[in-house]
Amino acid sequence: MEKMQSLIGRSFLTLKDFTPEEIRYFLDLAADLKAKKKQGIFGNSLAHKNIALIFEKPSTRTRCAFTVGCVDEGGHPEYLGINDIQLGGKESVEDTARVLGRLFDGIEFRGFKHKTVEDLAAYAGVPVWNGLTDDFHPTQILADFLTIEEHFGDLKGRKMCFLGDGRNNMANSFLVGCGKMGVHLSVIAPKELWPEEELVAQAREYAKESGAVIEITESLDAVKDADVLYTDVWASMGEEAKTAERVKLLTPYQVNADLMKKTGREDTIFMHCLPAIKGKEVTEEVFESAASVVFDEAENRMHTIKAVMVATLGE
Ligand code: CP
Ligand code: NVA
Protein backbone atom coordinates (compact mmCIF):
# COMPACT_ATOMS: atom_id res chain seq x y z
CA MET A 1 0.00 0.00 0.00
CA GLU A 2 1.14 3.50 -0.73
CA LYS A 3 2.42 5.45 2.28
CA MET A 4 0.18 8.08 3.88
CA GLN A 5 2.53 11.05 4.00
CA SER A 6 0.86 12.69 7.00
CA LEU A 7 1.74 9.72 9.23
CA ILE A 8 5.47 9.48 8.56
CA GLY A 9 7.56 10.40 11.59
CA ARG A 10 4.51 10.77 13.89
CA SER A 11 4.15 9.46 17.43
CA PHE A 12 1.09 7.39 18.38
CA LEU A 13 -0.04 8.45 21.86
CA THR A 14 -3.84 8.45 21.62
CA LEU A 15 -6.33 8.30 18.74
CA LYS A 16 -7.22 11.94 19.51
CA ASP A 17 -4.20 12.94 17.40
CA PHE A 18 -5.44 11.18 14.23
CA THR A 19 -8.16 11.96 11.72
CA PRO A 20 -10.74 9.29 10.82
CA GLU A 21 -8.93 8.96 7.45
CA GLU A 22 -5.63 8.27 9.19
CA ILE A 23 -7.24 5.70 11.50
CA ARG A 24 -8.85 4.15 8.41
CA TYR A 25 -5.38 3.93 6.83
CA PHE A 26 -3.92 2.10 9.86
CA LEU A 27 -6.78 -0.43 9.66
CA ASP A 28 -6.45 -0.93 5.91
CA LEU A 29 -2.68 -1.29 6.13
CA ALA A 30 -3.07 -3.82 8.95
CA ALA A 31 -5.54 -5.86 6.87
CA ASP A 32 -3.16 -5.73 3.92
CA LEU A 33 -0.12 -6.78 6.00
CA LYS A 34 -2.18 -9.57 7.56
CA ALA A 35 -3.33 -10.92 4.20
CA LYS A 36 0.23 -10.81 2.90
CA LYS A 37 1.64 -12.60 5.93
CA LYS A 38 -0.95 -15.36 5.48
CA GLN A 39 0.42 -15.81 1.94
CA GLY A 40 4.00 -15.90 3.23
CA ILE A 41 4.79 -12.44 1.88
CA PHE A 42 6.82 -10.21 4.19
CA GLY A 43 7.89 -6.61 3.71
CA ASN A 44 11.20 -5.13 4.60
CA SER A 45 10.13 -1.69 5.58
CA LEU A 46 11.75 -1.74 9.02
CA ALA A 47 15.12 -3.01 7.73
CA HIS A 48 18.00 -1.51 9.77
CA LYS A 49 15.49 0.07 12.16
CA ASN A 50 16.03 -0.48 15.88
CA ILE A 51 12.99 -0.32 18.14
CA ALA A 52 13.11 0.14 21.92
CA LEU A 53 10.33 -1.53 23.91
CA ILE A 54 10.04 0.03 27.38
CA PHE A 55 7.79 -1.79 29.85
CA GLU A 56 7.00 -0.46 33.35
CA LYS A 57 4.05 -2.88 33.53
CA PRO A 58 3.91 -6.52 32.38
CA SER A 59 2.58 -7.54 28.98
CA THR A 60 2.03 -10.63 26.87
CA ARG A 61 0.21 -9.39 23.76
CA THR A 62 1.64 -5.91 23.36
CA ARG A 63 5.24 -6.94 23.91
CA CYS A 64 4.96 -9.92 21.57
CA ALA A 65 3.04 -7.92 18.96
CA PHE A 66 5.75 -5.25 18.79
CA THR A 67 8.48 -7.89 18.72
CA VAL A 68 6.96 -10.12 16.03
CA GLY A 69 5.66 -7.18 13.97
CA CYS A 70 9.08 -5.56 13.98
CA VAL A 71 11.00 -8.74 13.09
CA ASP A 72 8.49 -9.59 10.32
CA GLU A 73 9.41 -6.29 8.64
CA GLY A 74 13.16 -6.76 9.04
CA GLY A 75 13.68 -4.58 12.13
CA HIS A 76 15.36 -5.22 15.48
CA PRO A 77 13.35 -4.89 18.72
CA GLU A 78 15.07 -4.44 22.09
CA TYR A 79 13.10 -5.14 25.29
CA LEU A 80 13.88 -2.74 28.12
CA GLY A 81 12.16 -3.79 31.34
CA ILE A 82 11.75 -1.20 34.05
CA ASN A 83 14.50 -2.80 36.13
CA ASP A 84 16.89 -2.85 33.17
CA ILE A 85 17.16 0.89 32.52
CA GLN A 86 17.50 4.10 34.52
CA LEU A 87 14.18 5.62 33.41
CA GLY A 88 12.56 7.81 36.04
CA GLY A 89 15.00 6.64 38.74
CA LYS A 90 18.55 7.77 38.30
CA GLU A 91 17.78 9.45 34.98
CA SER A 92 14.90 11.76 34.07
CA VAL A 93 12.38 10.82 31.40
CA GLU A 94 13.65 13.72 29.26
CA ASP A 95 17.26 12.52 29.38
CA THR A 96 16.32 8.89 28.76
CA ALA A 97 14.22 10.01 25.79
CA ARG A 98 17.10 11.97 24.30
CA VAL A 99 19.53 9.07 24.74
CA LEU A 100 17.21 6.43 23.32
CA GLY A 101 16.28 8.79 20.48
CA ARG A 102 19.96 8.90 19.45
CA LEU A 103 20.21 5.11 19.41
CA PHE A 104 16.79 3.90 18.29
CA ASP A 105 14.50 4.72 15.38
CA GLY A 106 11.28 4.25 17.37
CA ILE A 107 10.26 3.74 20.99
CA GLU A 108 7.30 1.85 22.46
CA PHE A 109 6.32 2.71 26.03
CA ARG A 110 3.96 0.87 28.39
CA GLY A 111 3.56 2.21 31.87
CA PHE A 112 1.69 4.17 34.46
CA LYS A 113 1.51 7.93 33.87
CA HIS A 114 0.31 9.09 30.48
CA LYS A 115 2.59 12.13 30.94
CA THR A 116 5.62 9.82 30.68
CA VAL A 117 4.74 8.75 27.14
CA GLU A 118 4.03 12.39 26.24
CA ASP A 119 7.42 13.47 27.60
CA LEU A 120 9.19 10.65 25.78
CA ALA A 121 7.54 11.79 22.54
CA ALA A 122 8.41 15.43 23.21
CA TYR A 123 12.11 14.73 23.76
CA ALA A 124 13.05 11.59 21.81
CA GLY A 125 13.03 13.06 18.30
CA VAL A 126 11.77 9.71 16.94
CA PRO A 127 8.25 8.22 16.88
CA VAL A 128 6.99 7.06 20.28
CA TRP A 129 4.11 4.55 20.46
CA ASN A 130 1.83 4.14 23.46
CA GLY A 131 1.65 0.47 24.44
CA LEU A 132 -0.79 1.33 27.31
CA THR A 133 -0.81 3.94 30.03
CA ASP A 134 -3.18 4.42 32.97
CA ASP A 135 -5.30 6.63 30.69
CA PHE A 136 -5.19 5.19 27.17
CA HIS A 137 -4.53 1.96 25.23
CA PRO A 138 -4.89 3.09 21.60
CA THR A 139 -3.21 0.19 19.79
CA GLN A 140 -5.81 -2.15 21.32
CA ILE A 141 -8.60 -0.14 19.70
CA LEU A 142 -7.09 -0.65 16.25
CA ALA A 143 -6.96 -4.41 16.83
CA ASP A 144 -10.56 -4.42 18.05
CA PHE A 145 -11.85 -2.35 15.15
CA LEU A 146 -10.07 -4.62 12.67
CA THR A 147 -11.65 -7.64 14.38
CA ILE A 148 -15.15 -6.11 14.21
CA GLU A 149 -14.65 -5.28 10.56
CA GLU A 150 -13.45 -8.79 9.75
CA HIS A 151 -16.39 -10.28 11.59
CA PHE A 152 -19.24 -8.10 10.35
CA GLY A 153 -17.73 -6.76 7.13
CA ASP A 154 -17.94 -3.14 8.32
CA LEU A 155 -17.39 -0.91 11.33
CA LYS A 156 -19.29 2.36 11.02
CA GLY A 157 -22.79 2.21 12.49
CA ARG A 158 -22.11 -0.91 14.58
CA LYS A 159 -23.14 -0.77 18.23
CA MET A 160 -20.67 -1.62 20.97
CA CYS A 161 -21.34 -1.83 24.69
CA PHE A 162 -18.42 -1.54 27.08
CA LEU A 163 -19.29 -2.98 30.50
CA GLY A 164 -17.15 -2.56 33.59
CA ASP A 165 -14.74 0.12 34.76
CA GLY A 166 -15.98 2.99 32.59
CA ARG A 167 -13.07 5.23 33.47
CA ASN A 168 -10.18 2.91 32.64
CA ASN A 169 -7.77 3.09 29.71
CA MET A 170 -9.96 0.87 27.50
CA ALA A 171 -13.20 2.80 28.08
CA ASN A 172 -11.36 6.09 27.51
CA SER A 173 -9.82 4.81 24.29
CA PHE A 174 -13.15 3.53 22.97
CA LEU A 175 -14.74 6.91 23.65
CA VAL A 176 -12.18 8.51 21.36
CA GLY A 177 -12.03 5.73 18.76
CA CYS A 178 -15.78 5.15 18.49
CA GLY A 179 -16.45 8.88 18.40
CA LYS A 180 -14.03 9.30 15.53
CA MET A 181 -15.03 6.22 13.52
CA GLY A 182 -18.82 6.36 13.85
CA VAL A 183 -19.24 3.33 16.12
CA HIS A 184 -22.18 3.72 18.55
CA LEU A 185 -20.86 3.27 22.09
CA SER A 186 -22.69 2.61 25.34
CA VAL A 187 -20.47 2.66 28.39
CA ILE A 188 -22.47 0.67 30.92
CA ALA A 189 -21.13 1.13 34.45
CA PRO A 190 -22.13 2.24 37.92
CA LYS A 191 -22.01 6.04 38.33
CA GLU A 192 -18.90 5.79 40.53
CA LEU A 193 -17.01 4.47 37.52
CA TRP A 194 -18.24 6.73 34.76
CA PRO A 195 -15.67 8.36 32.49
CA GLU A 196 -14.62 11.97 32.97
CA GLU A 197 -17.16 14.41 31.59
CA GLU A 198 -14.56 16.29 29.60
CA LEU A 199 -13.60 13.19 27.67
CA VAL A 200 -17.24 12.27 27.06
CA ALA A 201 -17.85 15.80 25.72
CA GLN A 202 -14.84 15.43 23.43
CA ALA A 203 -16.09 12.06 22.16
CA ARG A 204 -19.51 13.61 21.44
CA GLU A 205 -17.78 16.39 19.55
CA TYR A 206 -16.05 13.79 17.32
CA ALA A 207 -19.37 11.98 17.03
CA LYS A 208 -21.02 15.04 15.47
CA GLU A 209 -18.85 14.40 12.41
CA SER A 210 -19.03 10.60 12.38
CA GLY A 211 -22.66 10.06 13.38
CA ALA A 212 -21.79 7.92 16.42
CA VAL A 213 -24.15 7.92 19.39
CA ILE A 214 -22.22 8.02 22.66
CA GLU A 215 -24.17 6.95 25.74
CA ILE A 216 -23.07 6.61 29.36
CA THR A 217 -25.55 4.67 31.48
CA GLU A 218 -26.02 2.47 34.52
CA SER A 219 -28.73 0.46 32.80
CA LEU A 220 -28.11 -3.01 31.41
CA ASP A 221 -31.08 -2.44 29.10
CA ALA A 222 -28.62 -0.52 26.91
CA VAL A 223 -27.27 -3.85 25.57
CA LYS A 224 -30.37 -4.16 23.36
CA ASP A 225 -29.39 -4.62 19.70
CA ALA A 226 -25.66 -4.52 20.47
CA ASP A 227 -23.30 -5.99 17.90
CA VAL A 228 -20.53 -6.25 20.49
CA LEU A 229 -20.43 -6.74 24.25
CA TYR A 230 -16.96 -5.76 25.43
CA THR A 231 -15.49 -6.01 28.90
CA ASP A 232 -12.13 -5.67 30.61
CA VAL A 233 -10.68 -6.51 34.02
CA TRP A 234 -12.40 -4.74 36.89
CA ALA A 235 -9.13 -3.57 38.43
CA SER A 236 -6.47 -2.48 35.97
CA MET A 237 -2.74 -2.90 36.45
CA GLY A 238 -1.71 -0.67 39.33
CA GLU A 239 -5.20 -0.71 40.90
CA GLU A 240 -5.03 -4.17 42.45
CA ALA A 241 -5.77 -2.73 45.92
CA LYS A 242 -9.23 -1.75 44.65
CA THR A 243 -10.19 -5.29 43.63
CA ALA A 244 -12.63 -6.01 46.50
CA GLU A 245 -14.42 -2.68 46.05
CA ARG A 246 -14.69 -3.25 42.29
CA VAL A 247 -16.08 -6.75 42.69
CA LYS A 248 -18.88 -5.25 44.78
CA LEU A 249 -19.60 -2.47 42.31
CA LEU A 250 -19.25 -4.44 39.11
CA THR A 251 -20.66 -7.91 39.77
CA PRO A 252 -24.05 -6.82 38.31
CA TYR A 253 -22.19 -5.85 35.11
CA GLN A 254 -20.67 -9.28 34.45
CA VAL A 255 -20.98 -10.47 30.85
CA ASN A 256 -22.80 -13.80 31.10
CA ALA A 257 -25.17 -15.85 28.96
CA ASP A 258 -28.23 -13.92 30.23
CA LEU A 259 -26.70 -10.61 29.24
CA MET A 260 -25.75 -11.96 25.80
CA LYS A 261 -29.39 -13.01 25.37
CA LYS A 262 -30.60 -9.61 26.53
CA THR A 263 -29.19 -8.04 23.34
CA GLY A 264 -32.06 -9.69 21.48
CA ARG A 265 -29.60 -10.61 18.74
CA GLU A 266 -28.37 -14.03 17.68
CA ASP A 267 -25.12 -12.67 16.28
CA THR A 268 -23.76 -10.46 19.09
CA ILE A 269 -20.06 -11.09 19.61
CA PHE A 270 -18.09 -11.03 22.86
CA MET A 271 -14.83 -9.10 23.00
CA HIS A 272 -12.13 -8.57 25.65
CA CYS A 273 -8.67 -7.05 25.35
CA LEU A 274 -7.29 -9.81 27.63
CA PRO A 275 -5.97 -10.91 30.03
CA ALA A 276 -9.41 -11.95 31.37
CA ILE A 277 -10.40 -13.09 34.83
CA LYS A 278 -13.04 -15.69 34.10
CA GLY A 279 -15.82 -15.83 36.68
CA LYS A 280 -15.47 -12.08 37.33
CA GLU A 281 -16.03 -9.71 34.37
CA VAL A 282 -17.01 -12.60 32.06
CA THR A 283 -18.20 -16.13 32.65
CA GLU A 284 -16.17 -19.03 31.31
CA GLU A 285 -19.28 -20.02 29.31
CA VAL A 286 -19.33 -16.76 27.31
CA PHE A 287 -15.54 -16.59 27.02
CA GLU A 288 -15.42 -20.07 25.49
CA SER A 289 -18.59 -19.69 23.41
CA ALA A 290 -18.82 -19.41 19.63
CA ALA A 291 -19.66 -15.71 20.10
CA SER A 292 -16.23 -15.00 21.56
CA VAL A 293 -13.63 -13.48 19.21
CA VAL A 294 -11.00 -12.77 21.86
CA PHE A 295 -8.20 -14.69 20.17
CA ASP A 296 -8.85 -12.94 16.84
CA GLU A 297 -8.37 -9.68 18.75
CA ALA A 298 -5.14 -11.00 20.27
CA GLU A 299 -3.77 -11.96 16.83
CA ASN A 300 -4.84 -8.62 15.39
CA ARG A 301 -2.74 -6.79 17.99
CA MET A 302 0.26 -7.88 15.96
CA HIS A 303 -1.04 -6.89 12.52
CA THR A 304 -2.26 -3.48 13.71
CA ILE A 305 0.86 -2.68 15.75
CA LYS A 306 2.95 -3.68 12.73
CA ALA A 307 0.88 -1.26 10.66
CA VAL A 308 1.50 1.56 13.17
CA MET A 309 5.27 0.98 13.03
CA VAL A 310 5.35 0.66 9.25
CA ALA A 311 3.16 3.72 8.67
CA THR A 312 5.03 6.01 11.06
CA LEU A 313 8.54 4.71 10.53
CA GLY A 314 8.97 2.46 7.53
CA GLU A 315 10.62 3.64 4.33
N1 CP B 1 -4.36 -6.57 25.68
C1 CP B 1 -3.12 -6.32 26.12
O1 CP B 1 -2.62 -5.19 26.04
O2 CP B 1 -2.48 -7.40 26.62
P1 CP B 1 -1.06 -7.41 27.34
O3 CP B 1 -1.24 -6.69 28.67
O4 CP B 1 -0.72 -8.85 27.50
O5 CP B 1 -0.08 -6.67 26.48
N1 NVA C 1 -7.42 -2.03 31.67
C1 NVA C 1 -6.42 -3.07 31.61
C2 NVA C 1 -6.05 -3.37 30.19
C3 NVA C 1 -5.05 -4.48 30.02
C4 NVA C 1 -4.69 -4.72 28.60
C5 NVA C 1 -5.21 -2.66 32.43
O1 NVA C 1 -4.77 -1.51 32.30
O2 NVA C 1 -4.70 -3.48 33.19
Coordinates of C-alpha atoms and ligand atoms in Angstrom, one line a residue:
M1 CA 0.0 0.0 0.0
E2 CA 1.1 3.5 -0.7
K3 CA 2.4 5.4 2.3
M4 CA 0.2 8.1 3.9
Q5 CA 2.5 11.0 4.0
S6 CA 0.9 12.7 7.0
L7 CA 1.7 9.7 9.2
I8 CA 5.5 9.5 8.6
G9 CA 7.6 10.4 11.6
R10 CA 4.5 10.8 13.9
S11 CA 4.1 9.5 17.4
F12 CA 1.1 7.4 18.4
L13 CA 0.0 8.5 21.9
T14 CA -3.8 8.5 21.6
L15 CA -6.3 8.3 18.7
K16 CA -7.2 11.9 19.5
D17 CA -4.2 12.9 17.4
F18 CA -5.4 11.2 14.2
T19 CA -8.2 12.0 11.7
P20 CA -10.7 9.3 10.8
E21 CA -8.9 9.0 7.5
E22 CA -5.6 8.3 9.2
I23 CA -7.2 5.7 11.5
R24 CA -8.8 4.2 8.4
Y25 CA -5.4 3.9 6.8
F26 CA -3.9 2.1 9.9
L27 CA -6.8 -0.4 9.7
D28 CA -6.5 -0.9 5.9
L29 CA -2.7 -1.3 6.1
A30 CA -3.1 -3.8 8.9
A31 CA -5.5 -5.9 6.9
D32 CA -3.2 -5.7 3.9
L33 CA -0.1 -6.8 6.0
K34 CA -2.2 -9.6 7.6
A35 CA -3.3 -10.9 4.2
K36 CA 0.2 -10.8 2.9
K37 CA 1.6 -12.6 5.9
K38 CA -0.9 -15.4 5.5
Q39 CA 0.4 -15.8 1.9
G40 CA 4.0 -15.9 3.2
I41 CA 4.8 -12.4 1.9
F42 CA 6.8 -10.2 4.2
G43 CA 7.9 -6.6 3.7
N44 CA 11.2 -5.1 4.6
S45 CA 10.1 -1.7 5.6
L46 CA 11.8 -1.7 9.0
A47 CA 15.1 -3.0 7.7
H48 CA 18.0 -1.5 9.8
K49 CA 15.5 0.1 12.2
N50 CA 16.0 -0.5 15.9
I51 CA 13.0 -0.3 18.1
A52 CA 13.1 0.1 21.9
L53 CA 10.3 -1.5 23.9
I54 CA 10.0 0.0 27.4
F55 CA 7.8 -1.8 29.9
E56 CA 7.0 -0.5 33.4
K57 CA 4.1 -2.9 33.5
P58 CA 3.9 -6.5 32.4
S59 CA 2.6 -7.5 29.0
T60 CA 2.0 -10.6 26.9
R61 CA 0.2 -9.4 23.8
T62 CA 1.6 -5.9 23.4
R63 CA 5.2 -6.9 23.9
C64 CA 5.0 -9.9 21.6
A65 CA 3.0 -7.9 19.0
F66 CA 5.8 -5.3 18.8
T67 CA 8.5 -7.9 18.7
V68 CA 7.0 -10.1 16.0
G69 CA 5.7 -7.2 14.0
C70 CA 9.1 -5.6 14.0
V71 CA 11.0 -8.7 13.1
D72 CA 8.5 -9.6 10.3
E73 CA 9.4 -6.3 8.6
G74 CA 13.2 -6.8 9.0
G75 CA 13.7 -4.6 12.1
H76 CA 15.4 -5.2 15.5
P77 CA 13.4 -4.9 18.7
E78 CA 15.1 -4.4 22.1
Y79 CA 13.1 -5.1 25.3
L80 CA 13.9 -2.7 28.1
G81 CA 12.2 -3.8 31.3
I82 CA 11.8 -1.2 34.1
N83 CA 14.5 -2.8 36.1
D84 CA 16.9 -2.8 33.2
I85 CA 17.2 0.9 32.5
Q86 CA 17.5 4.1 34.5
L87 CA 14.2 5.6 33.4
G88 CA 12.6 7.8 36.0
G89 CA 15.0 6.6 38.7
K90 CA 18.6 7.8 38.3
E91 CA 17.8 9.4 35.0
S92 CA 14.9 11.8 34.1
V93 CA 12.4 10.8 31.4
E94 CA 13.6 13.7 29.3
D95 CA 17.3 12.5 29.4
T96 CA 16.3 8.9 28.8
A97 CA 14.2 10.0 25.8
R98 CA 17.1 12.0 24.3
V99 CA 19.5 9.1 24.7
L100 CA 17.2 6.4 23.3
G101 CA 16.3 8.8 20.5
R102 CA 20.0 8.9 19.4
L103 CA 20.2 5.1 19.4
F104 CA 16.8 3.9 18.3
D105 CA 14.5 4.7 15.4
G106 CA 11.3 4.3 17.4
I107 CA 10.3 3.7 21.0
E108 CA 7.3 1.9 22.5
F109 CA 6.3 2.7 26.0
R110 CA 4.0 0.9 28.4
G111 CA 3.6 2.2 31.9
F112 CA 1.7 4.2 34.5
K113 CA 1.5 7.9 33.9
H114 CA 0.3 9.1 30.5
K115 CA 2.6 12.1 30.9
T116 CA 5.6 9.8 30.7
V117 CA 4.7 8.7 27.1
E118 CA 4.0 12.4 26.2
D119 CA 7.4 13.5 27.6
L120 CA 9.2 10.6 25.8
A121 CA 7.5 11.8 22.5
A122 CA 8.4 15.4 23.2
Y123 CA 12.1 14.7 23.8
A124 CA 13.0 11.6 21.8
G125 CA 13.0 13.1 18.3
V126 CA 11.8 9.7 16.9
P127 CA 8.2 8.2 16.9
V128 CA 7.0 7.1 20.3
W129 CA 4.1 4.6 20.5
N130 CA 1.8 4.1 23.5
G131 CA 1.7 0.5 24.4
L132 CA -0.8 1.3 27.3
T133 CA -0.8 3.9 30.0
D134 CA -3.2 4.4 33.0
D135 CA -5.3 6.6 30.7
F136 CA -5.2 5.2 27.2
H137 CA -4.5 2.0 25.2
P138 CA -4.9 3.1 21.6
T139 CA -3.2 0.2 19.8
Q140 CA -5.8 -2.1 21.3
I141 CA -8.6 -0.1 19.7
L142 CA -7.1 -0.6 16.3
A143 CA -7.0 -4.4 16.8
D144 CA -10.6 -4.4 18.1
F145 CA -11.8 -2.3 15.1
L146 CA -10.1 -4.6 12.7
T147 CA -11.6 -7.6 14.4
I148 CA -15.2 -6.1 14.2
E149 CA -14.7 -5.3 10.6
E150 CA -13.4 -8.8 9.7
H151 CA -16.4 -10.3 11.6
F152 CA -19.2 -8.1 10.4
G153 CA -17.7 -6.8 7.1
D154 CA -17.9 -3.1 8.3
L155 CA -17.4 -0.9 11.3
K156 CA -19.3 2.4 11.0
G157 CA -22.8 2.2 12.5
R158 CA -22.1 -0.9 14.6
K159 CA -23.1 -0.8 18.2
M160 CA -20.7 -1.6 21.0
C161 CA -21.3 -1.8 24.7
F162 CA -18.4 -1.5 27.1
L163 CA -19.3 -3.0 30.5
G164 CA -17.1 -2.6 33.6
D165 CA -14.7 0.1 34.8
G166 CA -16.0 3.0 32.6
R167 CA -13.1 5.2 33.5
N168 CA -10.2 2.9 32.6
N169 CA -7.8 3.1 29.7
M170 CA -10.0 0.9 27.5
A171 CA -13.2 2.8 28.1
N172 CA -11.4 6.1 27.5
S173 CA -9.8 4.8 24.3
F174 CA -13.2 3.5 23.0
L175 CA -14.7 6.9 23.6
V176 CA -12.2 8.5 21.4
G177 CA -12.0 5.7 18.8
C178 CA -15.8 5.1 18.5
G179 CA -16.5 8.9 18.4
K180 CA -14.0 9.3 15.5
M181 CA -15.0 6.2 13.5
G182 CA -18.8 6.4 13.9
V183 CA -19.2 3.3 16.1
H184 CA -22.2 3.7 18.6
L185 CA -20.9 3.3 22.1
S186 CA -22.7 2.6 25.3
V187 CA -20.5 2.7 28.4
I188 CA -22.5 0.7 30.9
A189 CA -21.1 1.1 34.4
P190 CA -22.1 2.2 37.9
K191 CA -22.0 6.0 38.3
E192 CA -18.9 5.8 40.5
L193 CA -17.0 4.5 37.5
W194 CA -18.2 6.7 34.8
P195 CA -15.7 8.4 32.5
E196 CA -14.6 12.0 33.0
E197 CA -17.2 14.4 31.6
E198 CA -14.6 16.3 29.6
L199 CA -13.6 13.2 27.7
V200 CA -17.2 12.3 27.1
A201 CA -17.8 15.8 25.7
Q202 CA -14.8 15.4 23.4
A203 CA -16.1 12.1 22.2
R204 CA -19.5 13.6 21.4
E205 CA -17.8 16.4 19.5
Y206 CA -16.1 13.8 17.3
A207 CA -19.4 12.0 17.0
K208 CA -21.0 15.0 15.5
E209 CA -18.8 14.4 12.4
S210 CA -19.0 10.6 12.4
G211 CA -22.7 10.1 13.4
A212 CA -21.8 7.9 16.4
V213 CA -24.1 7.9 19.4
I214 CA -22.2 8.0 22.7
E215 CA -24.2 7.0 25.7
I216 CA -23.1 6.6 29.4
T217 CA -25.5 4.7 31.5
E218 CA -26.0 2.5 34.5
S219 CA -28.7 0.5 32.8
L220 CA -28.1 -3.0 31.4
D221 CA -31.1 -2.4 29.1
A222 CA -28.6 -0.5 26.9
V223 CA -27.3 -3.8 25.6
K224 CA -30.4 -4.2 23.4
D225 CA -29.4 -4.6 19.7
A226 CA -25.7 -4.5 20.5
D227 CA -23.3 -6.0 17.9
V228 CA -20.5 -6.3 20.5
L229 CA -20.4 -6.7 24.3
Y230 CA -17.0 -5.8 25.4
T231 CA -15.5 -6.0 28.9
D232 CA -12.1 -5.7 30.6
V233 CA -10.7 -6.5 34.0
W234 CA -12.4 -4.7 36.9
A235 CA -9.1 -3.6 38.4
S236 CA -6.5 -2.5 36.0
M237 CA -2.7 -2.9 36.4
G238 CA -1.7 -0.7 39.3
E239 CA -5.2 -0.7 40.9
E240 CA -5.0 -4.2 42.5
A241 CA -5.8 -2.7 45.9
K242 CA -9.2 -1.8 44.6
T243 CA -10.2 -5.3 43.6
A244 CA -12.6 -6.0 46.5
E245 CA -14.4 -2.7 46.0
R246 CA -14.7 -3.2 42.3
V247 CA -16.1 -6.7 42.7
K248 CA -18.9 -5.2 44.8
L249 CA -19.6 -2.5 42.3
L250 CA -19.2 -4.4 39.1
T251 CA -20.7 -7.9 39.8
P252 CA -24.1 -6.8 38.3
Y253 CA -22.2 -5.8 35.1
Q254 CA -20.7 -9.3 34.4
V255 CA -21.0 -10.5 30.9
N256 CA -22.8 -13.8 31.1
A257 CA -25.2 -15.8 29.0
D258 CA -28.2 -13.9 30.2
L259 CA -26.7 -10.6 29.2
M260 CA -25.7 -12.0 25.8
K261 CA -29.4 -13.0 25.4
K262 CA -30.6 -9.6 26.5
T263 CA -29.2 -8.0 23.3
G264 CA -32.1 -9.7 21.5
R265 CA -29.6 -10.6 18.7
E266 CA -28.4 -14.0 17.7
D267 CA -25.1 -12.7 16.3
T268 CA -23.8 -10.5 19.1
I269 CA -20.1 -11.1 19.6
F270 CA -18.1 -11.0 22.9
M271 CA -14.8 -9.1 23.0
H272 CA -12.1 -8.6 25.7
C273 CA -8.7 -7.1 25.3
L274 CA -7.3 -9.8 27.6
P275 CA -6.0 -10.9 30.0
A276 CA -9.4 -12.0 31.4
I277 CA -10.4 -13.1 34.8
K278 CA -13.0 -15.7 34.1
G279 CA -15.8 -15.8 36.7
K280 CA -15.5 -12.1 37.3
E281 CA -16.0 -9.7 34.4
V282 CA -17.0 -12.6 32.1
T283 CA -18.2 -16.1 32.7
E284 CA -16.2 -19.0 31.3
E285 CA -19.3 -20.0 29.3
V286 CA -19.3 -16.8 27.3
F287 CA -15.5 -16.6 27.0
E288 CA -15.4 -20.1 25.5
S289 CA -18.6 -19.7 23.4
A290 CA -18.8 -19.4 19.6
A291 CA -19.7 -15.7 20.1
S292 CA -16.2 -15.0 21.6
V293 CA -13.6 -13.5 19.2
V294 CA -11.0 -12.8 21.9
F295 CA -8.2 -14.7 20.2
D296 CA -8.8 -12.9 16.8
E297 CA -8.4 -9.7 18.8
A298 CA -5.1 -11.0 20.3
E299 CA -3.8 -12.0 16.8
N300 CA -4.8 -8.6 15.4
R301 CA -2.7 -6.8 18.0
M302 CA 0.3 -7.9 16.0
H303 CA -1.0 -6.9 12.5
T304 CA -2.3 -3.5 13.7
I305 CA 0.9 -2.7 15.7
K306 CA 2.9 -3.7 12.7
A307 CA 0.9 -1.3 10.7
V308 CA 1.5 1.6 13.2
M309 CA 5.3 1.0 13.0
V310 CA 5.4 0.7 9.2
A311 CA 3.2 3.7 8.7
T312 CA 5.0 6.0 11.1
L313 CA 8.5 4.7 10.5
G314 CA 9.0 2.5 7.5
E315 CA 10.6 3.6 4.3
Ligands
CP1 N1 -4.4 -6.6 25.7 C1 -3.1 -6.3 26.1 O1 -2.6 -5.2 26.0 O2 -2.5 -7.4 26.6 P1 -1.1 -7.4 27.3 O3 -1.2 -6.7 28.7 O4 -0.7 -8.8 27.5 O5 -0.1 -6.7 26.5
NVA2 N1 -7.4 -2.0 31.7 C1 -6.4 -3.1 31.6 C2 -6.0 -3.4 30.2 C3 -5.1 -4.5 30.0 C4 -4.7 -4.7 28.6 C5 -5.2 -2.7 32.4 O1 -4.8 -1.5 32.3 O2 -4.7 -3.5 33.2

